[in-house]
Short mmCIF file of C-alpha atoms and ligand atoms in Angstrom, two decimals:
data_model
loop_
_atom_site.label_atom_id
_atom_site.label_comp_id
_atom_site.label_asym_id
_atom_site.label_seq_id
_atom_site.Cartn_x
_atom_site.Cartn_y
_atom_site.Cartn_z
CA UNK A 1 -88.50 90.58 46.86
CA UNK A 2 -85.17 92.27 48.41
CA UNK A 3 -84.78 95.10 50.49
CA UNK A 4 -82.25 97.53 51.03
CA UNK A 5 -81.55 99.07 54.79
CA UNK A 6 -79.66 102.26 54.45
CA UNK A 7 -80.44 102.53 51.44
CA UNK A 8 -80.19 106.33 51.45
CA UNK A 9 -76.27 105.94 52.46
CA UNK A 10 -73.45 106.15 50.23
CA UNK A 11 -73.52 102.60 48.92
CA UNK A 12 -77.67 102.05 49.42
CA UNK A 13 -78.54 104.72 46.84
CA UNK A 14 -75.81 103.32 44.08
CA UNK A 15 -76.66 99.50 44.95
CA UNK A 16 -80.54 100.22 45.07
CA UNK A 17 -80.52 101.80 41.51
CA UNK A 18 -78.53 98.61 39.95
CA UNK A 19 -80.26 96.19 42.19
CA UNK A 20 -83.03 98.17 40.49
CA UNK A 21 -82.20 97.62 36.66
CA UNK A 22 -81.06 93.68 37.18
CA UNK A 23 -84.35 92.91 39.35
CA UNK A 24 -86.99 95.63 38.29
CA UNK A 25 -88.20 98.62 39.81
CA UNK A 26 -91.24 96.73 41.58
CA UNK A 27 -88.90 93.77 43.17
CA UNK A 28 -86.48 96.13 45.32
CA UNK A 29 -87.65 97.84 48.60
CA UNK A 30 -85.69 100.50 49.48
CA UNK A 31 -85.38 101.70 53.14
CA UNK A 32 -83.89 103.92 55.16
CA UNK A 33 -84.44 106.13 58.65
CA UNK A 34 -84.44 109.28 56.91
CA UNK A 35 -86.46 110.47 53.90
CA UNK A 36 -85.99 109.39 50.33
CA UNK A 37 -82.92 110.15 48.96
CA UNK A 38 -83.75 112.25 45.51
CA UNK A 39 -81.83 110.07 43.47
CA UNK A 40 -84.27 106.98 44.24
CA UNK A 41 -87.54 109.07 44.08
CA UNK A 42 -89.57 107.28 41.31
CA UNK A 43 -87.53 104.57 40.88
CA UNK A 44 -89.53 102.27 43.06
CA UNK A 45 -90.88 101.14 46.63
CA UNK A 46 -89.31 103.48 49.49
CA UNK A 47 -90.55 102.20 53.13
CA UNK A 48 -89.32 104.00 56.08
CA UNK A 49 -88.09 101.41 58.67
CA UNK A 50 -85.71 102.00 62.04
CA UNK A 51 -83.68 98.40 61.65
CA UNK A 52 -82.65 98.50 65.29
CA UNK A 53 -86.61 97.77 65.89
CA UNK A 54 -86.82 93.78 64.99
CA UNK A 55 -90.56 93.47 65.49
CA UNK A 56 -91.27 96.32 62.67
CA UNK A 57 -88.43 94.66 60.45
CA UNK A 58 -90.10 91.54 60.89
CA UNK A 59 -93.86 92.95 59.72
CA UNK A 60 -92.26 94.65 56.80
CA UNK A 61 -90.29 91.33 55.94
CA UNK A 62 -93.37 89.61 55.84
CA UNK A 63 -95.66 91.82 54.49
CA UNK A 64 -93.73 93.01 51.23
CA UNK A 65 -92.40 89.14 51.22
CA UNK A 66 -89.04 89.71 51.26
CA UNK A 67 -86.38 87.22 50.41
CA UNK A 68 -82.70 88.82 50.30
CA UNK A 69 -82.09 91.49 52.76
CA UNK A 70 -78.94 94.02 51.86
CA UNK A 71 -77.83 95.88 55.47
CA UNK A 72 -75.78 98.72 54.43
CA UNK A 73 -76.48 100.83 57.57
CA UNK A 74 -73.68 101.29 60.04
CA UNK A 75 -71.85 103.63 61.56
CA UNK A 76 -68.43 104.35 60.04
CA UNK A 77 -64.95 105.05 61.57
CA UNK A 78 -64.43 108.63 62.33
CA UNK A 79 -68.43 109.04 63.80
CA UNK A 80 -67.94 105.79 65.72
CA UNK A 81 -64.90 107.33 67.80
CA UNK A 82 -67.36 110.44 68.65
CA UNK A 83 -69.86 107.66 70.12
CA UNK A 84 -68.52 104.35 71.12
CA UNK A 85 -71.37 102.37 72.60
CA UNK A 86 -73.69 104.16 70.33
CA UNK A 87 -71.80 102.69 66.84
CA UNK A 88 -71.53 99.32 68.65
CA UNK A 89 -74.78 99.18 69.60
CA UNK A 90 -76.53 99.87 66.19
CA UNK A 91 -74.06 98.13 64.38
CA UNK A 92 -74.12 94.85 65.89
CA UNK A 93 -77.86 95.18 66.98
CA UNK A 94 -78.88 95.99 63.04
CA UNK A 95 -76.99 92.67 62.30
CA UNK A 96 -78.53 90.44 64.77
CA UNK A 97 -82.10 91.27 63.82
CA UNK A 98 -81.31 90.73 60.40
CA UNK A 99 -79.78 87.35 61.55
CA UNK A 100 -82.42 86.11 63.33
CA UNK A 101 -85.18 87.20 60.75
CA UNK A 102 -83.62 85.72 58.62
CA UNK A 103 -83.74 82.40 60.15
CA UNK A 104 -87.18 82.80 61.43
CA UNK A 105 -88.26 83.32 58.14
CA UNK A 106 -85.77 81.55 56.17
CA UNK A 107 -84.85 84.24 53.96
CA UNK A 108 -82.95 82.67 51.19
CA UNK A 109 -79.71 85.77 50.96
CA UNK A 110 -78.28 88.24 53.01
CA UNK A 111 -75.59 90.63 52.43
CA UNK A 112 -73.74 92.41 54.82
CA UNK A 113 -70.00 94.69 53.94
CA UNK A 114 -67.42 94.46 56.52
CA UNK A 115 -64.62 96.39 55.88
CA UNK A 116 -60.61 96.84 55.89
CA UNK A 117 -61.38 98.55 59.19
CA UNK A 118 -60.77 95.02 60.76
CA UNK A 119 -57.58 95.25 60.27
CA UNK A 120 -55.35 96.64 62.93
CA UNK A 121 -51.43 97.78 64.21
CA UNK A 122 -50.24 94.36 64.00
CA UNK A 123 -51.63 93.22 60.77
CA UNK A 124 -49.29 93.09 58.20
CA UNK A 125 -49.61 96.81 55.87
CA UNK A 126 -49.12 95.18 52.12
CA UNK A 127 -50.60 92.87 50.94
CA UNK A 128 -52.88 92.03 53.92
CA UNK A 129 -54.37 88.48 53.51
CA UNK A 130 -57.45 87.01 54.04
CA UNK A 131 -56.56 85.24 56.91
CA UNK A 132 -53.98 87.26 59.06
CA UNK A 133 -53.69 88.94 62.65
CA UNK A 134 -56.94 91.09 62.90
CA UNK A 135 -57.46 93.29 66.04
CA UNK A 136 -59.12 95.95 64.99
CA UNK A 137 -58.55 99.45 67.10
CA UNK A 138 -61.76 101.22 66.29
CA UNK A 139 -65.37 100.42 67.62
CA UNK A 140 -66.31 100.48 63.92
CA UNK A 141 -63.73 97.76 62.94
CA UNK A 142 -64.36 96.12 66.26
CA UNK A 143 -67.82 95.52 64.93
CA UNK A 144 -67.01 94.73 61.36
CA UNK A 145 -65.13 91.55 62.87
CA UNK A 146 -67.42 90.95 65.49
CA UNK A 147 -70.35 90.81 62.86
CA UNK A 148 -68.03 89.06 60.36
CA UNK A 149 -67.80 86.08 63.25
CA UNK A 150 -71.62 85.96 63.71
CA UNK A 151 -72.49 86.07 59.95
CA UNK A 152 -70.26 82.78 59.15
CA UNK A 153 -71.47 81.35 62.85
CA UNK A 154 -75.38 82.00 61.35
CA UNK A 155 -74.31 80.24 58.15
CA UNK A 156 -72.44 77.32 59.87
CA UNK A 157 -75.00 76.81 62.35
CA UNK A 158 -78.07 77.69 60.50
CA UNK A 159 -77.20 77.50 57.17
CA UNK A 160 -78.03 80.95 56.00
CA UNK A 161 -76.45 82.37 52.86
CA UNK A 162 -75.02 85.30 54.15
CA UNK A 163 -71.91 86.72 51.82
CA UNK A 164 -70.00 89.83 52.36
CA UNK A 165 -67.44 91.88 51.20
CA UNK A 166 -64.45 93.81 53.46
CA UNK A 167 -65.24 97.32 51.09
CA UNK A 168 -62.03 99.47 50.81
CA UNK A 169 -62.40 103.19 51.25
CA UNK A 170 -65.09 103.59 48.49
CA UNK A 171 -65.30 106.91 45.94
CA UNK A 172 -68.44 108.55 44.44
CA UNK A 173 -70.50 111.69 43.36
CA UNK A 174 -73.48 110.56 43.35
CA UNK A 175 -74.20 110.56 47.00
CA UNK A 176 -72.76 111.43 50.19
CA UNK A 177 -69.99 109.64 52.61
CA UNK A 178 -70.91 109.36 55.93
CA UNK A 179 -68.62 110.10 58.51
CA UNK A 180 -65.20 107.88 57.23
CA UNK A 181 -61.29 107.91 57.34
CA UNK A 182 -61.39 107.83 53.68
CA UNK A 183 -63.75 110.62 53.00
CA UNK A 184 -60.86 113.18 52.43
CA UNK A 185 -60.67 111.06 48.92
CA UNK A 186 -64.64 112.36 47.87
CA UNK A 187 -64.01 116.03 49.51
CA UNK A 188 -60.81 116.67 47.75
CA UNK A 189 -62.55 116.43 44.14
CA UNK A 190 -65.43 118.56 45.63
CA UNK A 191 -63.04 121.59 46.81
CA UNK A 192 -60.76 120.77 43.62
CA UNK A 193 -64.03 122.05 41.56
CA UNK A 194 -65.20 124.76 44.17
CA UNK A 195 -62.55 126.03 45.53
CA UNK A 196 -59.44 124.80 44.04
CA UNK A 197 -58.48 124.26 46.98
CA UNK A 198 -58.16 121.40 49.58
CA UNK A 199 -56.98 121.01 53.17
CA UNK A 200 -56.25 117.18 53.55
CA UNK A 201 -57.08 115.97 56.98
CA UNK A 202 -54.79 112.84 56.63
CA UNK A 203 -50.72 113.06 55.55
CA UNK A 204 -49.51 113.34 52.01
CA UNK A 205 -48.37 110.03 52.17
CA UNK A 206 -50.73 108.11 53.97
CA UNK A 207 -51.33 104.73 51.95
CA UNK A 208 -54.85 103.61 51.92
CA UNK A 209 -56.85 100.92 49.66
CA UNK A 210 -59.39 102.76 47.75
CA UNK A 211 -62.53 101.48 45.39
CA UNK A 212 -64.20 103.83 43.18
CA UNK A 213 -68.24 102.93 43.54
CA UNK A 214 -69.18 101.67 40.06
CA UNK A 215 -66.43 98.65 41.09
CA UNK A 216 -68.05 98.27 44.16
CA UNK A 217 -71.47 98.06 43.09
CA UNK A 218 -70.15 95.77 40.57
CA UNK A 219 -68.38 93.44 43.09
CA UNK A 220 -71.52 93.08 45.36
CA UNK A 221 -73.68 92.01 43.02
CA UNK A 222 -71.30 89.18 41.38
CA UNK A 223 -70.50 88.43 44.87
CA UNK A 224 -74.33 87.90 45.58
CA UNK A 225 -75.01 86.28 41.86
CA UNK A 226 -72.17 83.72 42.24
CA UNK A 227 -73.20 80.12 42.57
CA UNK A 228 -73.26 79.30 46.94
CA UNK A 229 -70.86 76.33 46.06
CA UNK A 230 -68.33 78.70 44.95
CA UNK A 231 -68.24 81.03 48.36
CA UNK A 232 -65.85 79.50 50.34
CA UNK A 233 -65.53 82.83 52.75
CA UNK A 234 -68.60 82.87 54.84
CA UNK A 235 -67.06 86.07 57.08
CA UNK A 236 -66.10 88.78 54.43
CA UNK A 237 -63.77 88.64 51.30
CA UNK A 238 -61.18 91.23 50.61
CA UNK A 239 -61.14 92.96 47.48
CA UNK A 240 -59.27 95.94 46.24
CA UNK A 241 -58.47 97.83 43.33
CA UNK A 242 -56.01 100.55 44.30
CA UNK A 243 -54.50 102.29 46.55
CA UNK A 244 -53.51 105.85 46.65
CA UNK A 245 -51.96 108.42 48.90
CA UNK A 246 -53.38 112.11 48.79
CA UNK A 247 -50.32 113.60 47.84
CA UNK A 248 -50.94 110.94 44.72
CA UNK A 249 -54.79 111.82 44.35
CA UNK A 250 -53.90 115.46 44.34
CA UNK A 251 -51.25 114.87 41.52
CA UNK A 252 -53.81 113.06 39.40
CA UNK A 253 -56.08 116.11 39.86
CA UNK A 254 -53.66 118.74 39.07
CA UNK A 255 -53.42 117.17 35.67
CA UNK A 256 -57.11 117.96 34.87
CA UNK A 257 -57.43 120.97 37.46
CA UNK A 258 -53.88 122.56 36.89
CA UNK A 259 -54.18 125.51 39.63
CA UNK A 260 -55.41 123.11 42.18
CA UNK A 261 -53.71 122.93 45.15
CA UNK A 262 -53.77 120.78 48.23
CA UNK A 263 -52.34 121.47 52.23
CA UNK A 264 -52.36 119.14 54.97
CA UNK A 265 -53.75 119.48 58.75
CA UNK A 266 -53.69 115.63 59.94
CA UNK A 267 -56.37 115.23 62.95
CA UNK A 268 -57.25 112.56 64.88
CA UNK A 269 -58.47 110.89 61.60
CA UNK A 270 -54.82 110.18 61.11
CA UNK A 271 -54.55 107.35 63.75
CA UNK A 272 -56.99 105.34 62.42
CA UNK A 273 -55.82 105.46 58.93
CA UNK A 274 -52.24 104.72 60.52
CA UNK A 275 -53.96 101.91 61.94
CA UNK A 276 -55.24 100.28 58.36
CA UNK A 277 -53.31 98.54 55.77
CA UNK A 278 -51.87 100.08 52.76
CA UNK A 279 -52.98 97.45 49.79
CA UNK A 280 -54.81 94.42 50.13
CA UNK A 281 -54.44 90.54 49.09
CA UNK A 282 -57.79 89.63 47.31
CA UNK A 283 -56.87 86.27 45.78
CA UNK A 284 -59.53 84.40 47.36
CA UNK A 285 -61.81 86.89 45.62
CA UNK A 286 -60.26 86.47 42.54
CA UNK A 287 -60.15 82.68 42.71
CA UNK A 288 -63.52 81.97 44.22
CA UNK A 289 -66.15 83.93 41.99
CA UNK A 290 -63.66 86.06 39.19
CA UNK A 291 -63.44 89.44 40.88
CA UNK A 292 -61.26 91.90 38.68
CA UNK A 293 -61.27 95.71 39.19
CA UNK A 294 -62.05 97.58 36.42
CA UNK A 295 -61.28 101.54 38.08
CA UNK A 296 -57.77 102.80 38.96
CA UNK A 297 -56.89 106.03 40.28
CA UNK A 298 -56.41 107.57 36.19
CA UNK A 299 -59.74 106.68 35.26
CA UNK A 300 -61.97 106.86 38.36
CA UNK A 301 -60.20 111.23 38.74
CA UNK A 302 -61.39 111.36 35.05
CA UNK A 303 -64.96 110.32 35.70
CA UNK A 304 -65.07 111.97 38.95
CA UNK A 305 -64.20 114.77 37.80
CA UNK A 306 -66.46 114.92 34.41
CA UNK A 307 -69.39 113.86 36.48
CA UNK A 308 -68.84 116.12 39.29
CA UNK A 309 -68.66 119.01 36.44
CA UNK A 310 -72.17 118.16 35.20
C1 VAH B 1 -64.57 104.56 56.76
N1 VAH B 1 -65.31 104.61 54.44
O1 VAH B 1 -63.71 105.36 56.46
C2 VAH B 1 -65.26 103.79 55.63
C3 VAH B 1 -64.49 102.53 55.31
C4 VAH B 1 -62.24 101.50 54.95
C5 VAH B 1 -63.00 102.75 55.17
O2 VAH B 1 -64.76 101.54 56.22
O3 VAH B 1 -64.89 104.36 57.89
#
């Protein structure tokens, strides 16, 4: 069986549903800290579960039989400045009782998305590789490296298959961001539809690698499906698709939405995305288990926009 934590988040509810079709309904345990999210009701087993408690994780690993485990909770960039220890804290303490389950139990996959966040001032801004300078200048990046070390220390030391993926800024409609840099990216086609209006909080031109969700979703799960022998990053792969300024994003909207119009008022959001890199070097990805990005900025406004009409 595999269970999702966070699965109410903005990647649980998307990777629950197609974790959902490949596995069937009955095989995927969805969980979360807060209620059901609508879009899973009757689409299979919801358990509520707090992941910081390891004891109660443990019972419901064991009772429901788990084997994989996906960890999408966290706390993300922009709410992780408001509460330093706090995003530390349940970020690295969510990990580590994963961890340790799963060697307890020797649960036979984990997965657990770090995030271009690792990346800091002094790594290089195009192209960023793989392996490059990384000192990361948020408490969320801080952890996403910190629990990027201990999931390749747990599978060098205790041979578990953790895999992982460092997720760009990542765009959808069919659920709700949570507190990121890149959120400005989901808002702006919300306001474009409401209001026609939108007041960026980052700078026209502020470069930043960007995913649109059905790529994502996609990307996990070949990531996860891809024969161990072939993962030879055991920390977190990069992968991109695009990237896009919103002076760019806004452009692309105006074609569809011709009397939409965008200002800027950069807040402290803009450090951190000052801090990132602007475009990302997945060839490892690519190389390693075929990743290929099937979304650019054209087609992911397009569908955004259609869906968001609905
Ligand atoms: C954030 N959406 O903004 C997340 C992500 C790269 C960005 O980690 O914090």
């Amino acid at each position: 069986k595999i269970l999702v934590v966070g699965a109410c988040g903005q990647i649980g509810v998307e990777l629950t549903l197609q974790l959902r079709k490949i596995h069937g309904e009955g095989v995927v345990i969805a969980s979360d800290l807060r209620e059901e999210h609508p879009l899973l009701k009757g689409t299979g087993p919801y358990v509520s579960l707090d992941i910081m408690n390891k004891e109660t994780f443990h019972v419901l690993v064991l009772r429901y039989n788990i084997t994989q485990v996906y960890l999408l909770a966290a706390i993300l960039s922009a709410t992780g400045e408001k509460n330093p220890t706090l995003a530390w804290h349940i970020n690295m303490q969510s990990l580590l009782n994963v961890l340790e389950v799963a060697k307890e139990e020797n649960l036979a996959k984990i997965y657990w998305p770090s995030s271009i966040a690792v990346f800091g001032p002094n790594s290089p801004k195009d192209n960023t590789p793989q392996h490059t300078i990384i000192e990361p200048s948020t408490v969320y990046g801080i952890s996403k490296y910190a629990g990027e070390r201990w999931c390749e220390y747990y599978f060098n030391r205790y041979k578990i298959d953790v895999r992982g993926l460092r997720y760009p800024g990542l765009i959808s409609y069919k659920s709700q961001p949570g507190g990121g840099t890149t959120d400005y990216a989901i808002e702006i086609f919300h306001d474009a539809l409401s209001s026609g209006q939108y007041t960026s909080f980052l700078k026209e031109d502020t470069y930043l690698p960007m995913m649109y969700m059905p790529d994502a979703i996609r990307a996990t799960i070949e990531l996860m499906e891809a024969d161990a022998s072939k993962i030879t990053i055991r920390s977190s792969y990069n992968i991109g698709a695009m990237s896009f300024s919103p002076g760019e994003i806004a452009a692309e909207i105006k074609k569809h939405v011709p009397e939409f119009s965008i200002n800027y008022k950069p807040d402290s959001r803009q450090n951190i995305a000052d801090s990132w890199p602007k475009n990302i070097d997945d060839s490892d990805a690519k190389n390693d288990w075929g990743w290929k990005p099937e979304f650019g900025i054209e087609r992911m406004t397009e569908d955004m926009l259609r869906n968001l009409q609905k």
